[in-house]
């Protein structure tokens, strides 16, 4: 201030000067006394006087400081008549030389007032004294706030920095009288060791200093002109505007960020248009207050967390409690519970000020709601929030994810990064990638995003929905995860290329990024958030490369497969589309760089049953599923998404190589088959089918076992509940294709799982030969897998779907229905049953490892399973006559495989007898020998049966006839003969053969299929027409009546086609269904009204051409792919038995696999016509 000579000092100015002189005299005397070497009692007494003087000084500040402020106001008002947004009054150096020590003295006096007489006496309530001190500090803060309105911010920043620096220094200072009074209190301290311990004076000094700083931050952050005092930069395209006038030169309105100045190519990096720097620097007050709040919170929480960890370790090891690894300011005693509560209170107070008063208050200010201004305000706090969060990441990770301190800190972090200009965030990240010192900060930044993902999921739950902070839980969840995903995209975009020269750091970054994205995608978020996260995955795959991504993902690829498949079943079309795009990017990238897709296919096929079952369970707990049709519809989006992947065209998508298309088709067909298999497994449960307490009514099968039929005609009520899809479903084909998707060398248990399901399906239909063939295929799979036990891949449990401690949102599953028995635990139990059914896990340990991985089977375990399935196959073979020779041949082939494995193991055991693997090899060799002995026993029993049959035939004894045989002598003479029919549908298509969400059909329209006739069907057809029990839904059809009253062969064809006819009768009138054992000729089809009729043609066939020409009619089972059928379409009047080889035309159909096999029916591949000349 300019001194006015004609103005005399005011009276209160004299009082103020006298007060300051008195204080300075006391200070000078105390300094001289402290410099003396004598430690006499006089010095001690003078030290006490000094402390009392300081206390008196502080207690009078509420009177003297307003007088001082009034003096400044009156002096400034005499000079400046006009009020400005930012004060421009500059004090001279003499005033600053007085104000700086004054501010320091005031700060020290507040600390001494709070600590006065805190010598450990119990009658002093220190907390009450601290509250009084905080109230007294308001006078100091009022003085500082008043000066801010009249003095330039450049000089006020010096005073405010001095105030905070002094308080911070008091936190680390030693107590002046602590050493003096130690000798006087030694006896007292030793006598009160068992009494209640008081807080350490050094700890109280620390708490007092922090509380005073927080009080100052709380007061200064609520200034109405807080934003203006920080001179916020502009980050928009402001430089393209017209040149500024001289009026804007001195105003903070005209400044812009250094980033934009450099980007626009201006000559000077100075943010001001005139090129001259201003003081204080921009954001000075915001950064000061934010740094103070975050540093106090960080130091307090770090001490609390470290003390808690030390106590946990001490109690865990049952030892005497160890001293804390981190002592608060050198304290040699562990912190008491009261001390920990004080520190926790300080931390919560500090982070609340940062969140509520600094960030949220100004973000919600009505003056700053436009897009550009919101970015400028958020940029005020970007630097302190960014740096302090990265520093605090280690101890934040040790806190509970739902702790309020951690949640508020991370919400502040996310909001600042969301609203601040993206250019600033990118600049920070680029600086971290430019040197080795910045790499740890970059990884901590990504880790902080991972912590944000863990903490923000608490807003999904009902208990912590964000309403406590005045926010909507749904809105907070969507915005936070959108911000996390957007920041990950920025990190990958800025750092993936820069770290290419440092592969190790780049791999660490890729691991962290994929881990955060996996965690985000595993949660039930909004479609917008899922799209943003999937966009981040797609960008990461592009930046890091598919092979590198698979390398860093490692065994977590199965979790990514679960997530992608789940999102492909999302109700939102946009989410499904982006998920399909991500899968195509992954597959195409791996194919281009590696050329091998077997591992990815194995992972997708293995986890798909669990995903499908989980999706059904989630729909069930939501109350959506009521019928089997609803279950099929619940996975329709996933089927549609797989079809989109299969239909990907190389001409439309440059990512897809033309050679990749066949693999995509194979992968998608296998996935569709696995989905079919899950539905079939639910159907096989019958009346016990239930999904998380929801009873699913499964209609009875249209072709039940012979023991279950017992000749009783089904009621019309039962027929109404039977869906037509069951009869035409390609259930066998789908399960067999699912099993064929796995190789015995890498996924034998997955292959075994589906083969056992196929076996159960055959047994449900009464097809014992197919069930036995399926079991032999299981045994062969196990034998082929034994040499490759170490290469077997095993899935693991997905922790984020199981552990409620890591995924807090799991508690919300099923809460909308309010049923405690329908939560995530029941959902995952249901899904785990499909990941590894009990039929498999019963032979292997059910409980997974600590890592969640299912146990890898040993050779001994595989041998045990092999013996079990071989025994079941033996029993099923004997349920139909004449299968002894065929069974013996199958067991002989299996025994050769097992013996080959045993011989190789024996040689290995000899070599490694002296190694650690020697004992294990010997145990495996013994298990193989036991399996060989069991197979030899089965073969011995079969050989004995064959010998008995041969001796009986030589002795001329009559072969025991079946209990119910066909009247045809050809059939009765051929013991154990297998019958095959050709089934074909012609005419009008029904709705079942159009596209639907259910299982595909095993029949192609107007394309013949070869089917083996089960023994119970042939036995039923042997009855006379009067005793043949026909389904009542088929009564009244002329074509069916003719076949019923015809020959035994016609009744066999009718008995086989009965389920198909009943199914068709539910979709169309019975009079439009025509059953025939002869295919109509083309002329007849063209003359009839084929647009209304549907023909079901079932023709009984012979063996192959060689057996026909040789006239073989003996019994036994012949393995063949080729079958002959009489071509009587042009000569229908020929009524000769189809089992006799009459002269004329024959049709030979060729199938893919030799009958009998694991399938009871196969589509024809080739058709040839033969004409007999005889």
Short mmCIF file of N, CA and C in Angstrom, two decimals, residues 795-851:
data_model
loop_
_atom_site.label_atom_id
_atom_site.label_comp_id
_atom_site.label_asym_id
_atom_site.label_seq_id
_atom_site.Cartn_x
_atom_site.Cartn_y
_atom_site.Cartn_z
N UNK A 795 -11.16 -77.33 -17.90
CA UNK A 795 -11.71 -75.99 -17.60
C UNK A 795 -11.63 -75.70 -16.12
N UNK A 796 -11.89 -74.47 -15.77
CA UNK A 796 -11.87 -74.03 -14.38
C UNK A 796 -13.10 -73.18 -14.11
N UNK A 797 -13.40 -73.03 -12.83
CA UNK A 797 -14.53 -72.19 -12.44
C UNK A 797 -14.19 -70.72 -12.66
N UNK A 798 -15.19 -69.96 -13.04
CA UNK A 798 -15.02 -68.53 -13.25
C UNK A 798 -15.25 -67.83 -11.92
N UNK A 799 -14.17 -67.31 -11.34
CA UNK A 799 -14.26 -66.73 -9.99
C UNK A 799 -15.25 -65.58 -9.93
N UNK A 800 -15.29 -64.78 -10.96
CA UNK A 800 -16.18 -63.61 -10.94
C UNK A 800 -17.65 -63.99 -11.00
N UNK A 801 -17.95 -65.24 -11.31
CA UNK A 801 -19.33 -65.72 -11.27
C UNK A 801 -19.64 -66.49 -10.00
N UNK A 802 -18.60 -66.77 -9.19
CA UNK A 802 -18.80 -67.59 -8.01
C UNK A 802 -18.54 -66.84 -6.70
N UNK A 803 -17.51 -66.03 -6.68
CA UNK A 803 -17.04 -65.42 -5.42
C UNK A 803 -17.78 -64.11 -5.16
N UNK A 804 -18.65 -64.06 -4.14
CA UNK A 804 -19.36 -62.79 -3.86
C UNK A 804 -18.45 -61.73 -3.26
N UNK A 805 -17.27 -62.11 -2.78
CA UNK A 805 -16.35 -61.10 -2.25
C UNK A 805 -15.70 -60.30 -3.36
N UNK A 806 -15.48 -60.92 -4.50
CA UNK A 806 -14.90 -60.21 -5.65
C UNK A 806 -15.96 -59.61 -6.55
N UNK A 807 -17.11 -60.20 -6.58
CA UNK A 807 -18.22 -59.69 -7.40
C UNK A 807 -19.40 -59.41 -6.47
N UNK A 808 -19.48 -58.18 -6.01
CA UNK A 808 -20.51 -57.83 -5.04
C UNK A 808 -21.91 -57.88 -5.63
N UNK A 809 -22.00 -57.75 -6.93
CA UNK A 809 -23.32 -57.73 -7.57
C UNK A 809 -23.98 -59.10 -7.56
N UNK A 810 -23.24 -60.15 -7.23
CA UNK A 810 -23.84 -61.48 -7.23
C UNK A 810 -24.99 -61.59 -6.24
N UNK A 811 -24.95 -60.78 -5.20
CA UNK A 811 -26.04 -60.82 -4.21
C UNK A 811 -27.34 -60.29 -4.78
N UNK A 812 -27.30 -59.60 -5.91
CA UNK A 812 -28.53 -59.05 -6.51
C UNK A 812 -29.23 -60.06 -7.41
N UNK A 813 -28.60 -61.19 -7.70
CA UNK A 813 -29.22 -62.19 -8.57
C UNK A 813 -30.44 -62.77 -7.87
N UNK A 814 -31.60 -62.62 -8.49
CA UNK A 814 -32.83 -63.16 -7.95
C UNK A 814 -33.47 -62.35 -6.85
N UNK A 815 -32.91 -61.20 -6.50
CA UNK A 815 -33.48 -60.44 -5.38
C UNK A 815 -34.82 -59.80 -5.74
N UNK A 816 -35.09 -59.65 -7.05
CA UNK A 816 -36.36 -59.04 -7.43
C UNK A 816 -37.55 -59.92 -7.08
N UNK A 817 -37.31 -61.23 -6.98
CA UNK A 817 -38.39 -62.15 -6.57
C UNK A 817 -38.45 -62.34 -5.07
N UNK A 818 -37.37 -61.99 -4.38
CA UNK A 818 -37.38 -62.09 -2.93
C UNK A 818 -37.35 -63.50 -2.40
N UNK A 819 -36.83 -64.47 -3.18
CA UNK A 819 -36.76 -65.86 -2.74
C UNK A 819 -35.32 -66.18 -2.39
N UNK A 820 -35.01 -66.50 -1.15
CA UNK A 820 -33.62 -66.75 -0.76
C UNK A 820 -33.02 -67.99 -1.39
N UNK A 821 -33.86 -68.95 -1.80
CA UNK A 821 -33.34 -70.18 -2.39
C UNK A 821 -33.18 -70.08 -3.90
N UNK A 822 -33.27 -68.89 -4.43
CA UNK A 822 -33.09 -68.69 -5.87
C UNK A 822 -32.12 -67.54 -6.10
N UNK A 823 -30.89 -67.74 -5.67
CA UNK A 823 -29.86 -66.73 -5.81
C UNK A 823 -28.73 -67.22 -6.70
N UNK A 824 -27.63 -66.50 -6.63
CA UNK A 824 -26.51 -66.85 -7.50
C UNK A 824 -25.91 -68.21 -7.12
N UNK A 825 -25.95 -68.59 -5.86
CA UNK A 825 -25.42 -69.90 -5.48
C UNK A 825 -26.14 -71.01 -6.19
N UNK A 826 -27.46 -70.94 -6.23
CA UNK A 826 -28.23 -71.98 -6.93
C UNK A 826 -28.02 -71.89 -8.44
N UNK A 827 -27.87 -70.68 -8.95
CA UNK A 827 -27.63 -70.53 -10.39
C UNK A 827 -26.33 -71.21 -10.81
N UNK A 828 -25.26 -70.97 -10.05
CA UNK A 828 -23.97 -71.54 -10.43
C UNK A 828 -23.91 -73.04 -10.13
N UNK A 829 -24.62 -73.52 -9.13
CA UNK A 829 -24.68 -74.96 -8.93
C UNK A 829 -25.34 -75.64 -10.12
N UNK A 830 -26.39 -75.03 -10.63
CA UNK A 830 -27.05 -75.58 -11.81
C UNK A 830 -26.13 -75.53 -13.02
N UNK A 831 -25.41 -74.41 -13.19
CA UNK A 831 -24.51 -74.28 -14.34
C UNK A 831 -23.31 -75.22 -14.22
N UNK A 832 -22.77 -75.39 -13.02
CA UNK A 832 -21.62 -76.28 -12.84
C UNK A 832 -21.97 -77.72 -13.17
N UNK A 833 -23.22 -78.09 -12.94
CA UNK A 833 -23.63 -79.46 -13.27
C UNK A 833 -23.53 -79.73 -14.76
N UNK A 834 -23.61 -78.70 -15.58
CA UNK A 834 -23.49 -78.88 -17.03
C UNK A 834 -22.05 -78.68 -17.50
N UNK A 835 -21.25 -77.96 -16.73
CA UNK A 835 -19.83 -77.87 -17.07
C UNK A 835 -19.17 -79.22 -16.94
N UNK A 836 -19.51 -79.95 -15.89
CA UNK A 836 -18.98 -81.30 -15.68
C UNK A 836 -20.08 -82.11 -14.99
N UNK A 837 -20.84 -82.91 -15.75
CA UNK A 837 -21.95 -83.66 -15.14
C UNK A 837 -21.47 -84.65 -14.09
N UNK A 838 -22.41 -85.07 -13.25
CA UNK A 838 -22.07 -86.02 -12.19
C UNK A 838 -21.63 -87.36 -12.74
N UNK A 839 -22.06 -87.73 -13.95
CA UNK A 839 -21.63 -88.99 -14.53
C UNK A 839 -20.13 -89.01 -14.80
N UNK A 840 -19.54 -87.82 -14.96
CA UNK A 840 -18.09 -87.74 -15.15
C UNK A 840 -17.41 -87.43 -13.83
N UNK A 841 -17.92 -86.43 -13.12
CA UNK A 841 -17.26 -86.01 -11.89
C UNK A 841 -17.32 -87.06 -10.81
N UNK A 842 -18.22 -88.06 -10.97
CA UNK A 842 -18.24 -89.13 -9.99
C UNK A 842 -17.00 -89.99 -10.03
N UNK A 843 -16.31 -90.01 -11.19
CA UNK A 843 -15.09 -90.78 -11.32
C UNK A 843 -13.86 -89.94 -11.04
N UNK A 844 -14.01 -88.62 -11.10
CA UNK A 844 -12.91 -87.70 -10.84
C UNK A 844 -13.31 -86.84 -9.65
N UNK A 845 -12.37 -86.29 -8.95
CA UNK A 845 -12.66 -85.47 -7.79
C UNK A 845 -13.62 -84.35 -8.14
N UNK A 846 -14.70 -84.22 -7.39
CA UNK A 846 -15.71 -83.22 -7.69
C UNK A 846 -15.25 -81.82 -7.32
N UNK A 847 -14.53 -81.70 -6.21
CA UNK A 847 -14.12 -80.38 -5.74
C UNK A 847 -12.94 -79.89 -6.56
N UNK A 848 -13.02 -78.71 -7.17
CA UNK A 848 -11.89 -78.21 -7.96
C UNK A 848 -10.75 -77.75 -7.08
N UNK A 849 -9.63 -77.47 -7.73
CA UNK A 849 -8.47 -76.96 -7.02
C UNK A 849 -8.74 -75.55 -6.50
N UNK A 850 -7.76 -75.04 -5.72
CA UNK A 850 -7.91 -73.68 -5.19
C UNK A 850 -7.98 -72.66 -6.31
N UNK A 851 -7.32 -72.95 -7.43
CA UNK A 851 -7.37 -72.04 -8.57
C UNK A 851 -8.67 -72.12 -9.34
#
